[in-house]
CSV table of C-alpha atoms in Angstrom, one decimal:
chain,number,residue,atom,x,y,z
A,3,MET,CA,-0.1,0.1,0.0
A,4,PHE,CA,2.9,2.0,1.0
A,5,ALA,CA,4.9,1.2,-1.8
A,6,THR,CA,2.1,1.6,-4.5
A,7,ARG,CA,1.1,6.1,-3.0
A,8,LEU,CA,4.5,6.2,-3.3
A,9,ASN,CA,4.1,5.8,-6.7
A,10,GLY,CA,1.1,8.2,-6.8
A,11,PHE,CA,2.8,10.4,-5.4
A,12,VAL,CA,6.1,10.6,-7.2
A,13,ARG,CA,3.8,10.3,-10.6
A,14,ARG,CA,2.2,13.3,-9.8
A,15,HIS,CA,4.6,15.2,-8.8
A,16,VAL,CA,6.4,14.4,-12.3
A,17,LEU,CA,3.5,15.1,-14.6
A,18,ALA,CA,3.1,18.3,-12.8
A,19,ALA,CA,6.8,19.2,-13.5
A,20,VAL,CA,7.1,18.3,-16.5
A,21,ALA,CA,3.0,20.2,-16.9
A,22,VAL,CA,5.1,24.1,-16.4
A,23,PHE,CA,8.6,22.5,-18.2
A,24,ALA,CA,6.1,22.6,-21.2
A,25,ALA,CA,4.4,26.2,-20.3
A,26,VAL,CA,8.2,27.1,-20.1
A,27,ILE,CA,8.9,26.7,-23.4
A,28,ALA,CA,5.3,27.8,-24.7
A,29,VAL,CA,6.3,30.9,-23.1
A,30,TYR,CA,9.8,31.0,-24.6
A,31,SER,CA,9.4,28.6,-28.0
A,32,PRO,CA,11.5,30.2,-31.2
A,33,ALA,CA,8.7,32.1,-32.6
A,34,LYS,CA,7.4,33.3,-30.0
A,35,VAL,CA,10.4,35.3,-29.4
A,36,LEU,CA,11.4,35.6,-32.6
A,37,ALA,CA,7.4,37.3,-32.7
A,38,ALA,CA,8.0,39.8,-30.0
A,39,GLU,CA,11.7,41.0,-31.6
A,40,PRO,CA,11.8,44.1,-33.6
A,41,LEU,CA,11.5,44.7,-36.7
A,42,LYS,CA,14.9,45.5,-39.3
A,43,VAL,CA,14.4,48.6,-40.9
A,44,ALA,CA,16.2,50.4,-42.4
A,45,ALA,CA,15.9,54.4,-44.5
A,46,ILE,CA,18.7,55.7,-47.6
A,47,TYR,CA,18.2,60.6,-48.6
A,48,THR,CA,19.0,61.6,-50.7
A,49,VAL,CA,18.7,64.3,-48.6
A,50,PRO,CA,19.1,65.7,-45.2
A,51,VAL,CA,16.4,64.7,-43.1
A,52,GLU,CA,15.8,67.7,-41.8
A,53,GLN,CA,14.2,68.0,-44.3
A,54,GLN,CA,10.1,68.0,-45.0
A,55,TRP,CA,9.4,65.1,-46.8
A,56,VAL,CA,12.3,63.2,-45.7
A,57,GLY,CA,11.6,64.4,-42.4
A,58,ARG,CA,8.0,63.0,-42.0
A,59,ILE,CA,9.5,59.7,-43.0
A,60,HIS,CA,12.3,60.3,-40.4
A,61,LYS,CA,9.8,62.0,-37.8
A,62,ALA,CA,7.3,58.4,-38.6
A,63,LEU,CA,10.9,55.8,-38.3
A,64,ASN,CA,12.1,57.6,-35.1
A,65,ALA,CA,8.4,56.8,-33.3
A,66,ALA,CA,7.7,53.1,-34.4
A,67,ALA,CA,11.5,52.3,-33.1
A,68,GLU,CA,10.5,54.4,-29.7
A,69,ARG,CA,7.4,52.0,-28.7
A,70,GLY,CA,10.0,49.3,-29.6
A,71,ASP,CA,8.9,48.2,-33.1
A,72,ILE,CA,11.6,48.2,-34.6
A,73,THR,CA,15.3,48.7,-35.1
A,74,TYR,CA,16.2,52.1,-37.0
A,75,VAL,CA,18.9,52.7,-38.8
A,76,TYR,CA,18.8,55.3,-42.0
A,77,SER,CA,21.7,57.1,-44.4
A,78,GLU,CA,20.8,60.2,-46.1
A,79,ASN,CA,22.4,62.9,-48.5
A,80,THR,CA,22.8,59.6,-50.1
A,81,ALA,CA,24.1,60.7,-54.1
A,82,ASN,CA,21.9,59.4,-56.3
A,83,THR,CA,24.7,57.2,-57.5
A,84,ASP,CA,25.1,55.6,-54.0
A,85,TYR,CA,22.1,54.9,-54.0
A,86,GLU,CA,22.0,51.3,-55.2
A,87,ARG,CA,24.9,50.3,-53.5
A,88,VAL,CA,23.4,51.8,-49.9
A,89,MET,CA,20.3,49.2,-51.0
A,90,ARG,CA,22.1,46.1,-51.4
A,91,GLU,CA,24.8,47.0,-47.6
A,92,TYR,CA,21.4,46.9,-46.3
A,93,ALA,CA,19.8,44.1,-47.9
A,94,GLU,CA,22.7,42.2,-47.2
A,95,ALA,CA,22.7,42.9,-43.8
A,96,GLY,CA,19.4,41.2,-42.9
A,97,HIS,CA,17.1,44.5,-42.9
A,98,GLN,CA,13.6,43.7,-43.2
A,99,LEU,CA,12.1,46.3,-44.6
A,100,ILE,CA,13.7,48.8,-46.4
A,101,VAL,CA,12.6,52.6,-47.2
A,102,GLY,CA,13.2,55.3,-48.8
A,103,GLU,CA,12.7,57.5,-51.8
A,104,ALA,CA,13.6,56.2,-56.3
A,105,PHE,CA,12.1,58.7,-57.4
A,106,ALA,CA,15.7,59.9,-59.6
A,107,VAL,CA,16.5,55.8,-59.3
A,108,GLU,CA,13.6,54.2,-60.2
A,109,ARG,CA,15.6,51.7,-62.0
A,110,ALA,CA,17.9,51.2,-59.9
A,111,ALA,CA,15.2,50.5,-57.1
A,112,ARG,CA,13.6,48.2,-58.4
A,113,ASN,CA,16.2,46.3,-59.8
A,114,VAL,CA,18.0,45.8,-56.4
A,115,ALA,CA,14.7,45.0,-54.7
A,116,ALA,CA,14.1,41.7,-57.4
A,117,GLU,CA,17.6,40.7,-56.3
A,118,TYR,CA,15.9,40.4,-52.8
A,119,PRO,CA,13.0,38.8,-52.8
A,120,GLU,CA,13.0,38.5,-49.2
A,121,THR,CA,13.2,41.9,-48.3
A,122,ALA,CA,10.4,44.1,-48.4
A,123,PHE,CA,10.5,47.7,-49.8
A,124,LEU,CA,8.4,50.9,-49.4
A,125,MET,CA,9.6,53.8,-51.3
A,126,GLY,CA,8.5,57.1,-52.6
A,127,SER,CA,7.4,56.7,-56.4
A,128,SER,CA,5.7,57.9,-59.0
A,129,PHE,CA,5.3,55.2,-60.7
A,130,PRO,CA,3.3,51.4,-59.8
A,131,ALA,CA,4.2,48.6,-57.2
A,132,ALA,CA,5.7,46.4,-58.8
A,133,GLU,CA,5.5,42.9,-57.2
A,134,PRO,CA,6.5,40.6,-55.4
A,135,ASN,CA,8.3,43.7,-52.9
A,136,PHE,CA,8.2,46.9,-54.4
A,137,ALA,CA,6.0,48.9,-53.1
A,138,VAL,CA,4.9,52.9,-52.9
A,139,PHE,CA,4.1,55.9,-51.4
A,140,ASP,CA,3.1,59.1,-51.9
A,141,ASN,CA,2.3,62.3,-49.8
A,142,PHE,CA,-1.6,62.6,-51.1
A,143,ILE,CA,-1.4,65.4,-48.7
A,144,HIS,CA,-4.1,67.8,-52.0
A,145,GLU,CA,-6.7,67.2,-49.2
A,146,PRO,CA,-5.3,70.3,-46.7
A,147,SER,CA,-3.3,71.5,-49.9
A,148,TYR,CA,-7.2,72.3,-50.9
A,149,LEU,CA,-8.5,73.7,-47.5
A,150,SER,CA,-5.3,75.8,-47.5
A,151,GLY,CA,-5.3,77.2,-50.6
A,152,MET,CA,-8.9,78.4,-49.4
A,153,ILE,CA,-7.7,80.4,-46.6
A,154,ALA,CA,-5.4,82.0,-48.7
A,155,GLY,CA,-7.3,83.1,-52.0
A,156,ALA,CA,-9.8,84.7,-49.3
A,157,LYS,CA,-6.7,87.0,-47.1
A,158,SER,CA,-5.0,87.7,-50.7
A,159,LYS,CA,-5.7,90.8,-50.6
A,160,SER,CA,-4.0,91.3,-53.9
A,161,GLY,CA,-5.6,88.6,-55.8
A,162,LYS,CA,-2.4,87.7,-56.7
A,163,ILE,CA,-0.2,84.2,-54.9
A,164,GLY,CA,3.0,83.0,-55.9
A,165,MET,CA,4.0,79.1,-55.4
A,166,ILE,CA,7.4,78.2,-55.3
A,167,GLY,CA,8.0,74.0,-55.2
A,168,GLY,CA,11.2,72.2,-56.3
A,169,PHE,CA,10.3,70.3,-59.3
A,170,ALA,CA,7.4,70.4,-61.3
A,171,ILE,CA,6.9,66.3,-60.5
A,172,PRO,CA,2.8,65.0,-59.4
A,173,GLU,CA,3.8,64.2,-55.9
A,174,VAL,CA,4.2,68.6,-56.6
A,175,ASN,CA,1.7,69.4,-58.7
A,176,ARG,CA,-1.2,67.5,-57.0
A,177,LEU,CA,-0.9,69.8,-53.8
A,178,MET,CA,-0.3,73.2,-56.1
A,179,HIS,CA,-3.3,71.9,-58.0
A,180,ALA,CA,-5.3,71.6,-54.7
A,181,PHE,CA,-4.8,74.3,-53.7
A,182,MET,CA,-5.3,76.6,-56.4
A,183,ASN,CA,-8.0,75.0,-56.8
A,184,GLY,CA,-8.9,75.9,-53.4
A,185,ALA,CA,-8.3,79.4,-53.7
A,186,LYS,CA,-10.7,80.0,-56.4
A,187,ALA,CA,-13.4,78.6,-54.3
A,188,THR,CA,-12.7,81.7,-52.1
A,189,ASN,CA,-11.7,83.4,-54.9
A,190,PRO,CA,-12.5,83.2,-58.3
A,191,ASP,CA,-10.5,86.3,-59.9
A,192,VAL,CA,-6.9,84.9,-57.6
A,193,THR,CA,-4.3,84.8,-60.9
A,194,PHE,CA,-0.7,82.4,-59.7
A,195,THR,CA,2.8,82.9,-60.6
A,196,VAL,CA,3.8,78.8,-60.4
A,197,ASN,CA,7.9,78.7,-61.3
A,198,PHE,CA,9.9,75.7,-60.0
A,199,ILE,CA,13.4,76.0,-58.8
A,200,ASN,CA,14.6,72.5,-60.0
A,201,SER,CA,16.1,70.9,-56.3
A,202,TRP,CA,14.7,69.6,-53.1
A,203,TYR,CA,16.7,71.8,-51.3
A,204,ASP,CA,18.0,75.1,-51.6
A,205,PRO,CA,16.8,77.8,-48.8
A,206,PRO,CA,18.7,80.6,-51.3
A,207,LYS,CA,17.6,79.8,-54.5
A,208,ALA,CA,14.0,79.3,-52.8
A,209,LYS,CA,14.2,82.5,-51.5
A,210,GLU,CA,15.5,84.9,-54.5
A,211,THR,CA,12.5,84.2,-56.4
A,212,ALA,CA,10.3,84.7,-53.5
A,213,TYR,CA,11.4,87.3,-54.0
A,214,ALA,CA,10.9,88.4,-56.9
A,215,MET,CA,6.9,87.4,-57.3
A,216,ILE,CA,7.1,89.5,-53.8
A,217,ASP,CA,8.3,92.1,-56.9
A,218,ALA,CA,5.5,92.0,-59.0
A,219,GLY,CA,2.9,91.7,-56.8
A,220,ALA,CA,1.4,88.4,-54.9
A,221,ASP,CA,0.8,89.3,-51.5
A,222,VAL,CA,0.4,85.1,-50.4
A,223,LEU,CA,2.9,82.5,-50.7
A,224,TYR,CA,2.9,79.0,-51.2
A,225,ALA,CA,6.4,78.1,-49.6
A,226,GLU,CA,6.7,73.7,-51.5
A,227,ARG,CA,10.7,74.8,-50.4
A,228,PHE,CA,12.4,76.9,-47.6
A,229,GLY,CA,13.8,79.7,-48.7
A,230,VAL,CA,9.9,81.1,-49.6
A,231,SER,CA,8.6,81.9,-46.6
A,232,ASP,CA,11.9,84.1,-44.9
A,233,ALA,CA,10.4,86.3,-48.0
A,234,ALA,CA,7.6,86.1,-47.1
A,235,MET,CA,8.6,87.0,-43.1
A,236,GLU,CA,10.9,89.8,-44.3
A,237,LYS,CA,8.4,91.6,-46.5
A,238,GLY,CA,5.6,91.2,-44.5
A,239,ILE,CA,3.5,88.8,-46.2
A,240,PHE,CA,1.4,85.8,-45.2
A,241,ALA,CA,2.7,82.1,-46.7
A,242,ILE,CA,1.2,78.6,-46.8
A,243,GLY,CA,3.4,76.6,-45.2
A,244,ASN,CA,3.7,72.0,-46.9
A,245,VAL,CA,4.1,69.3,-45.1
A,246,ILE,CA,5.1,70.2,-42.0
A,247,ASP,CA,4.3,73.3,-39.3
A,248,THR,CA,6.8,75.7,-39.6
A,249,ALA,CA,4.6,78.9,-38.0
A,250,ALA,CA,6.4,78.9,-34.8
A,251,ASP,CA,9.3,79.1,-36.8
A,252,TYR,CA,7.6,82.5,-39.0
A,253,PRO,CA,5.6,84.4,-36.5
A,254,ASN,CA,2.6,86.4,-37.3
A,255,THR,CA,3.5,84.1,-41.1
A,256,ILE,CA,2.4,81.2,-41.7
A,257,LEU,CA,-1.6,81.4,-42.6
A,258,ALA,CA,-1.9,77.8,-42.8
A,259,SER,CA,0.2,74.0,-42.8
A,260,ALA,CA,-1.2,71.1,-44.9
A,261,ILE,CA,0.8,68.4,-43.1
A,262,TRP,CA,1.9,65.1,-44.0
A,263,HIS,CA,1.3,62.3,-41.8
A,264,MET,CA,3.6,58.9,-42.2
A,265,GLU,CA,2.3,57.3,-39.3
A,266,PRO,CA,-0.2,55.4,-40.8
A,267,THR,CA,2.3,54.4,-44.4
A,268,VAL,CA,4.8,53.4,-41.9
A,269,ASP,CA,2.9,51.4,-39.4
A,270,VAL,CA,0.5,49.6,-41.6
A,271,ALA,CA,3.8,48.4,-43.8
A,272,ILE,CA,5.5,47.1,-40.4
A,273,ALA,CA,2.8,45.2,-39.1
A,274,ALA,CA,2.3,43.8,-43.0
A,275,VAL,CA,6.4,42.6,-42.4
A,276,LYS,CA,5.3,41.6,-38.8
A,277,ALA,CA,2.5,39.2,-40.0
A,278,ASN,CA,4.5,37.9,-42.6
A,279,ASN,CA,1.8,39.5,-45.1
A,280,PHE,CA,3.9,41.9,-46.8
A,281,LYS,CA,3.3,43.0,-50.6
A,282,ALA,CA,3.7,45.0,-53.7
A,283,GLU,CA,1.1,47.8,-53.3
A,284,ASP,CA,0.2,51.4,-53.7
A,285,TYR,CA,0.1,53.2,-50.0
A,286,GLY,CA,-0.8,55.9,-50.9
A,287,LYS,CA,-4.3,55.6,-49.7
A,288,TYR,CA,-2.3,56.0,-46.1
A,289,SER,CA,-2.2,59.4,-46.5
A,290,PHE,CA,-5.4,60.7,-47.3
A,291,MET,CA,-6.4,62.7,-44.2
A,292,GLY,CA,-9.2,60.0,-43.3
A,293,HIS,CA,-6.9,57.7,-42.5
A,294,GLY,CA,-4.4,60.7,-40.7
A,295,GLY,CA,-2.2,61.2,-42.6
A,296,GLY,CA,-3.1,64.8,-43.9
A,297,SER,CA,-4.2,67.6,-42.1
A,298,LEU,CA,-4.7,71.3,-41.5
A,299,VAL,CA,-2.5,74.0,-38.9
A,300,VAL,CA,-4.2,77.0,-38.7
A,301,ASP,CA,-3.0,80.0,-37.1
A,302,GLU,CA,-6.2,81.1,-35.9
A,303,ALA,CA,-4.8,83.9,-34.8
A,304,LEU,CA,-4.3,85.3,-38.7
A,305,VAL,CA,-7.1,84.0,-39.6
A,306,ASP,CA,-10.6,85.0,-38.8
A,307,ALA,CA,-13.6,83.0,-37.5
A,308,ASP,CA,-16.2,83.0,-39.7
A,309,LEU,CA,-13.0,82.1,-42.8
A,310,LEU,CA,-11.6,79.7,-40.5
A,311,SER,CA,-15.9,78.0,-40.2
A,312,LYS,CA,-16.2,77.7,-43.8
A,313,VAL,CA,-12.5,75.7,-44.5
A,314,LYS,CA,-13.8,73.6,-41.2
A,315,ALA,CA,-16.7,72.9,-43.1
A,316,VAL,CA,-15.5,71.5,-46.1
A,317,GLU,CA,-13.0,69.6,-44.2
A,318,ALA,CA,-15.9,68.2,-42.6
A,319,SER,CA,-17.6,67.3,-46.3
A,320,ILE,CA,-14.5,66.0,-47.5
A,321,LEU,CA,-14.0,63.6,-44.7
A,322,ASP,CA,-17.0,62.1,-44.9
A,323,GLY,CA,-17.0,61.7,-48.2
A,324,SER,CA,-19.6,63.7,-49.6
A,325,PHE,CA,-16.5,66.6,-51.3
A,326,THR,CA,-14.0,64.7,-53.6
A,327,VAL,CA,-11.3,67.2,-53.8
A,328,GLU,CA,-9.3,66.7,-57.3
A,329,ILE,CA,-6.0,64.8,-58.3
A,330,ASN,CA,-4.0,66.9,-61.0
A,331,ASP,CA,-1.1,65.5,-61.3
A,332,GLU,CA,0.3,67.7,-64.7
A,333,GLU,CA,2.6,70.7,-63.9
A,334,PRO,CA,0.4,73.6,-63.0
A,335,LYS,CA,1.1,76.5,-65.3
A,336,SER,CA,1.6,80.8,-64.5
A,337,SER,CA,-2.4,82.6,-64.4
A,338,ASN,CA,-2.6,84.3,-68.5
């Protein structure tokens, strides 16, 4: 009898120990440890991270890193001739998601992506995604750009608005057209002078171009590039910001800004790679206001309540789908 009870006692404790061990294995199994590991992400930028467009991507990736979702490294000021090499280096180093802008290096970037089908690539591009792993995104902030245009049109006393952009590519063109349509909605007689400086980062050139427009009578400037708002503040006129909010740097100058939020795009891509279902698709929709990818900020000290109410009414119509802002990727022209 004693032997039987002893055997039962031992058996029960052995089974309990096995159960505990199995539970430990379940919690700390390689699969679960792997799932908890942050994703390795790298970004490649052709300009400094201070530049507004790239800065928004950098901000979103830093936020994901601070949450512990990813580890993040980046290269800035990468020459177009070096872009392909840097892409390969990051892919060879085992980064699971590589982010960047491929506008001037489309063919090279797509060729590299094809060589690393197990790596996810998310690239700013004017062209479609490419199977199996080359997804594209864009800053579709045409909706807040339209709203900022409404404010610009109403605030212009001369009826002349100057517009300065980097390059006449779809990503810039569509924002300018949306802005122009918004301005015409509140001031049908407004005219525009449009100029491209053919650089993504040349504040002195943008500033000099702005001076010329001010001398020609423009009293509101669309600042798609850095340098424009500097000229506006020096000359005591208004400006409209783009992509980032710089109002604090230019007091009594920036009426409103169309803001790009890259976080929705980045977060969807990270989740897809982690779930092993990343696909070659267009992520552009995640920059729409409905996805939280775009917003309007207004200096209410410079914009009267009646105008702001009209703008907010249109914003509500955009968000509920009853009003659609036209997307026009053609190069905008100055008024005749």
